[in-house]
PQR file with spaces between the fields and no chain letter, atoms N, CA, C, O and H, PARSE charges and radii, in Angstrom:
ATOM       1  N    UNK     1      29.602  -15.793  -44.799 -0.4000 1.5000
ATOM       2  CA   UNK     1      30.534  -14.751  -45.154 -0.0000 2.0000
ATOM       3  C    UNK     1      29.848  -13.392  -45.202  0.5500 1.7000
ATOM       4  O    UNK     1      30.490  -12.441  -44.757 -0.5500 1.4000
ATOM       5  N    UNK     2      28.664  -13.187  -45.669 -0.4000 1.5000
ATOM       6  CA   UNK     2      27.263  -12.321  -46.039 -0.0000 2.0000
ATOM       7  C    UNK     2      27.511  -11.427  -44.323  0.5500 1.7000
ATOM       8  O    UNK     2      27.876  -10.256  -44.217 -0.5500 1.4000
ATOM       9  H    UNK     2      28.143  -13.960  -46.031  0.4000 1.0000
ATOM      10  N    UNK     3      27.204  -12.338  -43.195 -0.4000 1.5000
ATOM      11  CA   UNK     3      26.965  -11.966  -41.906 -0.0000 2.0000
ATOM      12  C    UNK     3      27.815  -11.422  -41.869  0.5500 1.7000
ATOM      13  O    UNK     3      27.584  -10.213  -41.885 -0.5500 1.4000
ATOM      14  H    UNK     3      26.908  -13.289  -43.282  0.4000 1.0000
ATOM      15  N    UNK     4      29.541  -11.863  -41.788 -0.4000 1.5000
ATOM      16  CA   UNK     4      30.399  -11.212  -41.250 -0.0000 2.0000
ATOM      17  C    UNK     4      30.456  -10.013  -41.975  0.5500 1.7000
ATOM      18  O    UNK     4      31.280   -9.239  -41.487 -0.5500 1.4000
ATOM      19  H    UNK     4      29.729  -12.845  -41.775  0.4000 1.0000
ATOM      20  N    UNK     5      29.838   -9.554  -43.028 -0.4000 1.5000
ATOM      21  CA   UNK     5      30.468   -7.984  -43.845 -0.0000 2.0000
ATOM      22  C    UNK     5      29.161   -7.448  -42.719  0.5500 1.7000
ATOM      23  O    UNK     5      29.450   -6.688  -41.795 -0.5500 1.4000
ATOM      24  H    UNK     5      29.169  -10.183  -43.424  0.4000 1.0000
ATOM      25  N    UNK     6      28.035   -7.834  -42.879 -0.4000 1.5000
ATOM      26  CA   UNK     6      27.078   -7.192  -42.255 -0.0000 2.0000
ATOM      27  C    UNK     6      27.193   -6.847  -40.873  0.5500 1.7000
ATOM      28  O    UNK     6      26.530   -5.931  -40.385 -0.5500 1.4000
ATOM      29  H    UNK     6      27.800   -8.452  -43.630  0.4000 1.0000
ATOM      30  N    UNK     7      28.337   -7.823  -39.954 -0.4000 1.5000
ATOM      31  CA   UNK     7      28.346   -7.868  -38.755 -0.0000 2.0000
ATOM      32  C    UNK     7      28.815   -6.200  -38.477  0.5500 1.7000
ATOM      33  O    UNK     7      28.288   -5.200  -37.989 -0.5500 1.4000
ATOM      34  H    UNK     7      28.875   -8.567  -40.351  0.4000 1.0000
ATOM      35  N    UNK     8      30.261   -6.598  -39.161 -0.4000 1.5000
ATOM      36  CA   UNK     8      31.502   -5.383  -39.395 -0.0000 2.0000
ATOM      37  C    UNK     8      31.063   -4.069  -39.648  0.5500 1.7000
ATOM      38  O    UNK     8      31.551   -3.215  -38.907 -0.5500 1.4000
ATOM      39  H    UNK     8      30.690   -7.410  -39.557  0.4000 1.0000
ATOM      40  N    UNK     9      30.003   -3.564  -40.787 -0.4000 1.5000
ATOM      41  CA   UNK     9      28.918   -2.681  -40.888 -0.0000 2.0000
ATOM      42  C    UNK     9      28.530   -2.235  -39.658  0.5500 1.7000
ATOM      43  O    UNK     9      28.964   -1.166  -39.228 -0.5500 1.4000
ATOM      44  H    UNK     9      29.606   -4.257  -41.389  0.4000 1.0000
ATOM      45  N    UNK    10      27.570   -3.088  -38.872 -0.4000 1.5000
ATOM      46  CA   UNK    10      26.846   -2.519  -37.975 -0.0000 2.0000
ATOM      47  C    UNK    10      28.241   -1.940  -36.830  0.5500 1.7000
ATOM      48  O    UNK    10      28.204   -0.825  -36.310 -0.5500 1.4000
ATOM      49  H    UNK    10      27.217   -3.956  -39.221  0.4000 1.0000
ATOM      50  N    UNK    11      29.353   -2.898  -36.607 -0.4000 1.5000
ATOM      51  CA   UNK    11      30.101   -2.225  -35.722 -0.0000 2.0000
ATOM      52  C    UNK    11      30.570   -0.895  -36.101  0.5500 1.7000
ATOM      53  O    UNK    11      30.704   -0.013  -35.253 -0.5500 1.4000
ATOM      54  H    UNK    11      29.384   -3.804  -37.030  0.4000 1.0000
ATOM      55  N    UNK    12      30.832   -0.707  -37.374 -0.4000 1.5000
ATOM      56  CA   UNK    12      31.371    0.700  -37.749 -0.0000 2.0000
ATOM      57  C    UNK    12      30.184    1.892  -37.778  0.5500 1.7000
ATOM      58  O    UNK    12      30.328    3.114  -37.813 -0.5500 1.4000
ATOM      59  H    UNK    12      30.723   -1.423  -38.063  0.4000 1.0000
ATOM      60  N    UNK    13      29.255    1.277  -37.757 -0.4000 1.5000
ATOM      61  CA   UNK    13      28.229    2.505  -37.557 -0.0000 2.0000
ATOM      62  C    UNK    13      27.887    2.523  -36.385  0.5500 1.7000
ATOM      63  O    UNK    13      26.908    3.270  -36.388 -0.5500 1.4000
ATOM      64  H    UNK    13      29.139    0.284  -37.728  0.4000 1.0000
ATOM      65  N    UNK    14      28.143    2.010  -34.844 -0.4000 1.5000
ATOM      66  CA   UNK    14      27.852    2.469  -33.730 -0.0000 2.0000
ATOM      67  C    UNK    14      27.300    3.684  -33.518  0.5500 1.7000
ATOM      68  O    UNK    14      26.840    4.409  -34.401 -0.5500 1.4000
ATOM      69  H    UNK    14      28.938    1.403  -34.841  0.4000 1.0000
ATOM      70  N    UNK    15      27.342    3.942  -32.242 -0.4000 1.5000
ATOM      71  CA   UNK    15      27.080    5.497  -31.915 -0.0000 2.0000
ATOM      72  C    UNK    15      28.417    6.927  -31.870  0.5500 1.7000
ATOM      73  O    UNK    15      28.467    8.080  -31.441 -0.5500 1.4000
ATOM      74  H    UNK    15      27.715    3.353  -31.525  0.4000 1.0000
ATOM      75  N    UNK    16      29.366    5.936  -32.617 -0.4000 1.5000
ATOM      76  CA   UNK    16      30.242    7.376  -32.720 -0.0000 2.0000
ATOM      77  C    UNK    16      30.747    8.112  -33.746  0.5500 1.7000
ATOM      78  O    UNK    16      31.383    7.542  -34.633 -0.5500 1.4000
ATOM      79  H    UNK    16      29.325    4.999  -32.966  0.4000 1.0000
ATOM      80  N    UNK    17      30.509    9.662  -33.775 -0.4000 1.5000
ATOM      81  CA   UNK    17      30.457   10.524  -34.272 -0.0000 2.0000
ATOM      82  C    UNK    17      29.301   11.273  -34.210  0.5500 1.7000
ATOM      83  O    UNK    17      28.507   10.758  -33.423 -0.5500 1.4000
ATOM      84  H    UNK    17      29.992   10.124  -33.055  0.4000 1.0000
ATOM      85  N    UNK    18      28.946   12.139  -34.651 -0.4000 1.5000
ATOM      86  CA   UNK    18      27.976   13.704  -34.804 -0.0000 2.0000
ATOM      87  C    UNK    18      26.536   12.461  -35.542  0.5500 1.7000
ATOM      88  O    UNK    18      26.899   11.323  -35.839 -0.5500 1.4000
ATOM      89  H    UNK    18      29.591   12.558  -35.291  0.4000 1.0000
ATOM      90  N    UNK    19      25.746   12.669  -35.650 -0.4000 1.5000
ATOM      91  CA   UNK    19      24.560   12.109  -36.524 -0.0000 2.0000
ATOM      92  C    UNK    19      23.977   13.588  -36.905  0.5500 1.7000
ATOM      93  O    UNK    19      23.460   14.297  -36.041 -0.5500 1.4000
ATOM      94  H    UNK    19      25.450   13.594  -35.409  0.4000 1.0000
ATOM      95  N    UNK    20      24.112   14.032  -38.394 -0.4000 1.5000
ATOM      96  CA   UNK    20      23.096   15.263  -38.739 -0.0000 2.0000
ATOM      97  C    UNK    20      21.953   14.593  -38.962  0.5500 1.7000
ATOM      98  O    UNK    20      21.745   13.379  -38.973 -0.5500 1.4000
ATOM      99  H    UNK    20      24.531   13.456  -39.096  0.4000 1.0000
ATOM     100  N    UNK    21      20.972   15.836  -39.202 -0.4000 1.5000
ATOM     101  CA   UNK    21      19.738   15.937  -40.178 -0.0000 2.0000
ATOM     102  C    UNK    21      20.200   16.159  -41.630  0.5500 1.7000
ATOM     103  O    UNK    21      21.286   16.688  -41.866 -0.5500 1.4000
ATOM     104  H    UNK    21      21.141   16.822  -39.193  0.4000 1.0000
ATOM     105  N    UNK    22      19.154   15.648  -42.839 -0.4000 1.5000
ATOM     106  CA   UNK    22      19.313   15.782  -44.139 -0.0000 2.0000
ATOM     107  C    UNK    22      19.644   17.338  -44.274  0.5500 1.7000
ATOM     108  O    UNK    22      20.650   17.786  -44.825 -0.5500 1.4000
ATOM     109  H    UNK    22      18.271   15.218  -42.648  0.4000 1.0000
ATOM     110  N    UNK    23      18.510   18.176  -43.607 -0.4000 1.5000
ATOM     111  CA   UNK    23      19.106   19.797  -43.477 -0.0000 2.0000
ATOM     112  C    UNK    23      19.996   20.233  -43.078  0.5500 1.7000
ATOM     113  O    UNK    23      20.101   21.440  -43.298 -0.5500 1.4000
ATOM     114  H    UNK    23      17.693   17.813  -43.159  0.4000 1.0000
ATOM     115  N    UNK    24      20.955   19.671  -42.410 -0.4000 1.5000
ATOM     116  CA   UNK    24      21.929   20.263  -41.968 -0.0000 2.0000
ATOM     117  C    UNK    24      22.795   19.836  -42.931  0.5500 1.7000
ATOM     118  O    UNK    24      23.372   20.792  -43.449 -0.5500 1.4000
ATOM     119  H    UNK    24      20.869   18.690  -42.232  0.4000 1.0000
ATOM     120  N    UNK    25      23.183   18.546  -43.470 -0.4000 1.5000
ATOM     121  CA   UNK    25      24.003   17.217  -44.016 -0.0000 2.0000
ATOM     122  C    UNK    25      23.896   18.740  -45.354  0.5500 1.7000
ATOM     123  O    UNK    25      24.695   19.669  -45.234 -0.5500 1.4000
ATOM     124  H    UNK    25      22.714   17.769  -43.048  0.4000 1.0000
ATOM     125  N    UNK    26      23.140   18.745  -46.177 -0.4000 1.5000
ATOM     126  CA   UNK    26      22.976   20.013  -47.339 -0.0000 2.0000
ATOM     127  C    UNK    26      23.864   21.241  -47.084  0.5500 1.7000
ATOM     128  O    UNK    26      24.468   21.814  -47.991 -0.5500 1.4000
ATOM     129  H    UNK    26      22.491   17.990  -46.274  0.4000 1.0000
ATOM     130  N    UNK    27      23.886   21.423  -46.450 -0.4000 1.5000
ATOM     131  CA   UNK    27      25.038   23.133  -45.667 -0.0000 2.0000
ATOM     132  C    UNK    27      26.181   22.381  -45.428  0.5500 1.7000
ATOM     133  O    UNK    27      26.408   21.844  -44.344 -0.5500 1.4000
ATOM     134  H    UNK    27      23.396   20.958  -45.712  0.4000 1.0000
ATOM     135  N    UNK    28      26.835   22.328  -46.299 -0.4000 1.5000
ATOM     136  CA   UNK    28      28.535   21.961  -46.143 -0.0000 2.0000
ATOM     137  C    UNK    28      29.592   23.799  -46.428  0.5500 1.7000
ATOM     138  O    UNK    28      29.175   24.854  -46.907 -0.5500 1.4000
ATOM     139  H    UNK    28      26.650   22.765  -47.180  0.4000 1.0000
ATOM     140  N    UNK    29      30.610   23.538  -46.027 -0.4000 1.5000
ATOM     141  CA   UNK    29      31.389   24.833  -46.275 -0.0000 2.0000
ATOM     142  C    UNK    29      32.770   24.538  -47.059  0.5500 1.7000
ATOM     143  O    UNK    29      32.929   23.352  -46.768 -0.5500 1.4000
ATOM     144  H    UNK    29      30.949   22.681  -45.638  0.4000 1.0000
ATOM     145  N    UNK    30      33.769   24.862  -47.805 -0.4000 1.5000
ATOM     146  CA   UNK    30      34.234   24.041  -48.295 -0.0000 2.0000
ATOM     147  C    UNK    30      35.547   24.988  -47.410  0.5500 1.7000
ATOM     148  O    UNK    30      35.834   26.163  -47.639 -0.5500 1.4000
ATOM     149  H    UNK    30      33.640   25.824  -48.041  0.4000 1.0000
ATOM     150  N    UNK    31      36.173   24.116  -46.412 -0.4000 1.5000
ATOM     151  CA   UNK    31      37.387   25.042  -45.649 -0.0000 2.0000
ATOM     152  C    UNK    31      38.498   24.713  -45.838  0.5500 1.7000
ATOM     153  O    UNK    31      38.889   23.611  -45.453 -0.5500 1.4000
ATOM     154  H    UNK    31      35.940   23.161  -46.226  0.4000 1.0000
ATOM     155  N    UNK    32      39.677   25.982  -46.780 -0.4000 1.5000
ATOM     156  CA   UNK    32      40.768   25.279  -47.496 -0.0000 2.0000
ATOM     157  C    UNK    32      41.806   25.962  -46.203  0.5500 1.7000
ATOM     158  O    UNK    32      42.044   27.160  -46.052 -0.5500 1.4000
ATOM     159  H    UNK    32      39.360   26.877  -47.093  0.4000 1.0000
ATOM     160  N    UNK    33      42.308   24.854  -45.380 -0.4000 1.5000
ATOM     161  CA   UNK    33      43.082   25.852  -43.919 -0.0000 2.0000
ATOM     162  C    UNK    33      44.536   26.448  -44.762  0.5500 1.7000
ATOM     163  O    UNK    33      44.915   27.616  -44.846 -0.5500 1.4000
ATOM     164  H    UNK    33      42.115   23.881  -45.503  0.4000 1.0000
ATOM     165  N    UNK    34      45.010   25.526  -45.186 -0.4000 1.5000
ATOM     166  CA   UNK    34      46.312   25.491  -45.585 -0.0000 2.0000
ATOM     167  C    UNK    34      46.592   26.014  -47.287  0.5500 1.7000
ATOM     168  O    UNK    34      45.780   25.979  -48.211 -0.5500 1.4000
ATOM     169  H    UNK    34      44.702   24.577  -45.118  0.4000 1.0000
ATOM     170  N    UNK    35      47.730   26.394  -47.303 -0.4000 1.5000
ATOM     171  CA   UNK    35      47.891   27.292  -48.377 -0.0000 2.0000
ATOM     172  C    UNK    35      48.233   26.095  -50.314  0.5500 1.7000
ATOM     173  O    UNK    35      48.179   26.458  -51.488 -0.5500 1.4000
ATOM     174  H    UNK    35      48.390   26.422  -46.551  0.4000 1.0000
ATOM     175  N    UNK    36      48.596   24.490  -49.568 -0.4000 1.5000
ATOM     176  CA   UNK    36      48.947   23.967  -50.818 -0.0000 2.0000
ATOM     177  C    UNK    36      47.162   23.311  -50.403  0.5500 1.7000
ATOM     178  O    UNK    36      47.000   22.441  -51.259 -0.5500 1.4000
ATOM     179  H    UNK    36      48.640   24.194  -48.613  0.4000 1.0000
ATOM     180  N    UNK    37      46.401   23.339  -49.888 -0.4000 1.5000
ATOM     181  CA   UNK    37      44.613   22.661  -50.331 -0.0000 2.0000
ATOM     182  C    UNK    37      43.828   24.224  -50.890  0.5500 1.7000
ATOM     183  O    UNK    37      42.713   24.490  -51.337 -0.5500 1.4000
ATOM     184  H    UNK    37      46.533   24.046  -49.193  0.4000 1.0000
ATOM     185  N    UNK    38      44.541   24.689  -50.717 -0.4000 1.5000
ATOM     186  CA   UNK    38      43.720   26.283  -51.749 -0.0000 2.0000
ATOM     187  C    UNK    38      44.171   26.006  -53.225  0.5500 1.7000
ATOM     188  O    UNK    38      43.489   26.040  -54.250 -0.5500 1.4000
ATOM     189  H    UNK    38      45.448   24.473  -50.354  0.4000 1.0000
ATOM     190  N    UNK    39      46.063   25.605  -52.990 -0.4000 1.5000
ATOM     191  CA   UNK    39      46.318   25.457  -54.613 -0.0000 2.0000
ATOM     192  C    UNK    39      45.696   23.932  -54.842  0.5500 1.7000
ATOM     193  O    UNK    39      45.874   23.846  -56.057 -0.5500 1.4000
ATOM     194  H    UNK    39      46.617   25.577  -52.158  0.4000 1.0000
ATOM     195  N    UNK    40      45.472   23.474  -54.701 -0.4000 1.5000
ATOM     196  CA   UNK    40      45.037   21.803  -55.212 -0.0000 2.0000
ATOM     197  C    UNK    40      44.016   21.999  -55.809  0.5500 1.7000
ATOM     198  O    UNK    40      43.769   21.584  -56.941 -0.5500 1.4000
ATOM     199  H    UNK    40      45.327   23.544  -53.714  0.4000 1.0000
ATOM     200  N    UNK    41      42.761   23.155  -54.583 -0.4000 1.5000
ATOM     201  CA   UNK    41      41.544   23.459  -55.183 -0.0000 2.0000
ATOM     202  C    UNK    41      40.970   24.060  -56.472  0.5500 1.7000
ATOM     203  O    UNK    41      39.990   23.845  -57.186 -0.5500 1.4000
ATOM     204  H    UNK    41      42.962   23.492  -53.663  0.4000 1.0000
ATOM     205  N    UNK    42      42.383   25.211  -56.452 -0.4000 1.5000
ATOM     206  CA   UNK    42      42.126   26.122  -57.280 -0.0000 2.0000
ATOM     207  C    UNK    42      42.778   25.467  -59.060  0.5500 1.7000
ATOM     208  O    UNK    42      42.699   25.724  -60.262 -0.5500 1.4000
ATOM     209  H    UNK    42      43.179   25.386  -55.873  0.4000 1.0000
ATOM     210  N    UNK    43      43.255   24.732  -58.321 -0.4000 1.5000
ATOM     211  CA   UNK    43      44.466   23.882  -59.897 -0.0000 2.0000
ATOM     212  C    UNK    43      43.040   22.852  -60.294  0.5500 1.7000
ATOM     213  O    UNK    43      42.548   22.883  -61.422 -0.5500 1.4000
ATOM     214  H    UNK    43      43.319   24.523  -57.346  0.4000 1.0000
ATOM     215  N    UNK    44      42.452   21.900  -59.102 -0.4000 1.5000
ATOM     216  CA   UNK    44      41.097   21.018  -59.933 -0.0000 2.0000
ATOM     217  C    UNK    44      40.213   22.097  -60.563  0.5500 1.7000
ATOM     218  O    UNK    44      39.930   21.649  -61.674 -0.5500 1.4000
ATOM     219  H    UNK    44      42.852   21.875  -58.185  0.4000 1.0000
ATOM     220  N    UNK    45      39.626   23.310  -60.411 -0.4000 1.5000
ATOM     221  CA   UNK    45      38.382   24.164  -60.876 -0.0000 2.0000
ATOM     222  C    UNK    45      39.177   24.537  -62.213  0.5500 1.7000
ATOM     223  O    UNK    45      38.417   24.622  -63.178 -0.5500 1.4000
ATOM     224  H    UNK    45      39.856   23.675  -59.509  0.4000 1.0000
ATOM     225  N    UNK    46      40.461   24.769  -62.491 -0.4000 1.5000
ATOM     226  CA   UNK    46      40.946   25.174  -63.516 -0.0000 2.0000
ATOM     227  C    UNK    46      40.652   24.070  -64.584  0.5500 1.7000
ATOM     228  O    UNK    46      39.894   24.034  -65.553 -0.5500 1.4000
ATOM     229  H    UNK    46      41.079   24.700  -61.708  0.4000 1.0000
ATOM     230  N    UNK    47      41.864   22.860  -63.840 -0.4000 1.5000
ATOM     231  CA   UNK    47      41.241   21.810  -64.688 -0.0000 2.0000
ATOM     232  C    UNK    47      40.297   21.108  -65.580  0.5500 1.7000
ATOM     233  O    UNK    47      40.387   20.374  -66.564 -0.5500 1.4000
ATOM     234  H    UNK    47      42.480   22.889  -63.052  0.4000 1.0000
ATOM     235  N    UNK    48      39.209   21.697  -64.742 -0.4000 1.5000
ATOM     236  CA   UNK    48      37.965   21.138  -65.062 -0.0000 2.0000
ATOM     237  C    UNK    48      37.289   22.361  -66.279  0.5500 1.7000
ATOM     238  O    UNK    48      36.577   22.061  -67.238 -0.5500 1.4000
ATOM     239  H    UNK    48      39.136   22.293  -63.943  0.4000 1.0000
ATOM     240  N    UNK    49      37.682   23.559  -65.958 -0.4000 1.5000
ATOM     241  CA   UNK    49      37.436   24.121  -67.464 -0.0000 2.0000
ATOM     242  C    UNK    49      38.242   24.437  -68.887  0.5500 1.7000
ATOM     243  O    UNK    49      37.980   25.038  -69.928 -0.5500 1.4000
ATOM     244  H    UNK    49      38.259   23.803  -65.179  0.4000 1.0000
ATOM     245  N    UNK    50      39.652   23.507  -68.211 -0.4000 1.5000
ATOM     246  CA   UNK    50      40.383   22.994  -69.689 -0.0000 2.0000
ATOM     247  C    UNK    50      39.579   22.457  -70.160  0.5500 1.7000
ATOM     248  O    UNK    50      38.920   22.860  -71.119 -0.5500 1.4000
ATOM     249  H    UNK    50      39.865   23.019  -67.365  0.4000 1.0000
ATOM     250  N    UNK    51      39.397   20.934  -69.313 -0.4000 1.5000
ATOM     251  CA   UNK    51      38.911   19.706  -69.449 -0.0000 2.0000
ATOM     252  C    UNK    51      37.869   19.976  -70.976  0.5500 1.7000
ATOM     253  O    UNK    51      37.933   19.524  -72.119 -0.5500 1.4000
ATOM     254  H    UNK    51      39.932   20.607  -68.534  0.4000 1.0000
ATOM     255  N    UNK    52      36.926   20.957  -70.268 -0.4000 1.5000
ATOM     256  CA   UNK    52      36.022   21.692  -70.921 -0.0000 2.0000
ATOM     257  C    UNK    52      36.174   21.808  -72.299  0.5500 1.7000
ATOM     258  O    UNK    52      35.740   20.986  -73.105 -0.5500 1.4000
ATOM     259  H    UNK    52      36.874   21.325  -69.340  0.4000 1.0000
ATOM     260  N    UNK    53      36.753   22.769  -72.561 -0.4000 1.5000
ATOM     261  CA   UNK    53      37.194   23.575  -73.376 -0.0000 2.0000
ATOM     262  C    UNK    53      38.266   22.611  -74.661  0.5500 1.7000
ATOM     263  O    UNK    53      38.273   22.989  -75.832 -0.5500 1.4000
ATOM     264  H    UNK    53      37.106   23.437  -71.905  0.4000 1.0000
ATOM     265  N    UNK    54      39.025   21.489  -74.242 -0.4000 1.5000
ATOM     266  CA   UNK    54      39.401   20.482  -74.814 -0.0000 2.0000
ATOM     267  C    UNK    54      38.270   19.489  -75.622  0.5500 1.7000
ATOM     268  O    UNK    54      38.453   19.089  -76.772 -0.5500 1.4000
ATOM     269  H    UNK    54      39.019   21.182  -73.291  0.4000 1.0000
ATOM     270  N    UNK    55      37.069   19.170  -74.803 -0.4000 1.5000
ATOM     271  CA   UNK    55      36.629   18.572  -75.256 -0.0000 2.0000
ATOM     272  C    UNK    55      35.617   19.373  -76.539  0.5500 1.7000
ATOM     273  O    UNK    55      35.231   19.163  -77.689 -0.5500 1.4000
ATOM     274  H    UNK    55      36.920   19.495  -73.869  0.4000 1.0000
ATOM     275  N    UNK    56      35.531   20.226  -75.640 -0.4000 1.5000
ATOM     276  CA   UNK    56      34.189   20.887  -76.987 -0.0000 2.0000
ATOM     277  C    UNK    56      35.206   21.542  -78.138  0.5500 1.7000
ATOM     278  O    UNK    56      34.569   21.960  -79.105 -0.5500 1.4000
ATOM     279  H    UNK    56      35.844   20.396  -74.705  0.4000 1.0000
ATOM     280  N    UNK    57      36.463   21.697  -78.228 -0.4000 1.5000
ATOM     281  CA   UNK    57      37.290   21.714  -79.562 -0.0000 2.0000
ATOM     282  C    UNK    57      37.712   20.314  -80.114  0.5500 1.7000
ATOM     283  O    UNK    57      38.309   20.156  -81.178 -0.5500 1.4000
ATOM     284  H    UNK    57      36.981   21.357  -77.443  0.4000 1.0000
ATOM     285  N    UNK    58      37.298   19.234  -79.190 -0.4000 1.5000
ATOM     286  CA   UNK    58      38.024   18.058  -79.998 -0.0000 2.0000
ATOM     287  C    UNK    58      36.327   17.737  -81.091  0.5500 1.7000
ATOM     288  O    UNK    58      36.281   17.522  -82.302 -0.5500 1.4000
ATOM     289  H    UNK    58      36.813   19.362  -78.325  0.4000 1.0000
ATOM     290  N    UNK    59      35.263   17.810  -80.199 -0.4000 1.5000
ATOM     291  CA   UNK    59      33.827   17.429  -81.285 -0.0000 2.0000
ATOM     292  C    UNK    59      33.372   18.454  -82.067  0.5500 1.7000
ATOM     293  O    UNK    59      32.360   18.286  -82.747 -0.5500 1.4000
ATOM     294  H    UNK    59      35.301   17.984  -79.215  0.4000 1.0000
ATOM     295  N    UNK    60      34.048   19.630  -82.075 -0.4000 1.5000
ATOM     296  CA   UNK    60      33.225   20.821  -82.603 -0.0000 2.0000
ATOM     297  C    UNK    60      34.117   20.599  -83.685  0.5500 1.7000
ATOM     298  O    UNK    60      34.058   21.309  -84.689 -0.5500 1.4000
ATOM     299  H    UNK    60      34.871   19.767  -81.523  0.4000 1.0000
């Protein structure tokens, strides 16, 4: 059973797609095309400094 996950693995990693370097793989850009993945983006960064801000008033 071991083989067949391993088989399936190696087929999905063939030779297709781009292969970076670790240096390049590091330089990502974060590209929001569309106008509701800007709001999604901008609604998680908010989130995350409620999130914040909730927690350090719930232990403080």
């Amino acid at each position: 059973m071991s083989s067949d996950r391993s088989d399936r693995r190696s087929d999905q990693d063939g030779d297709e797609g781009p292969v970076f370097s670790a240096e390049q793989a590091r330089q990502g850009e974060i590209i929001l095309r569309t106008r509701t993945r800007r709001i999604i983006f901008v609604a998680g960064l908010v989130g995350i400094v409620i999130l914040i801000a909730v927690v350090r008033f719930a232990v403080g």
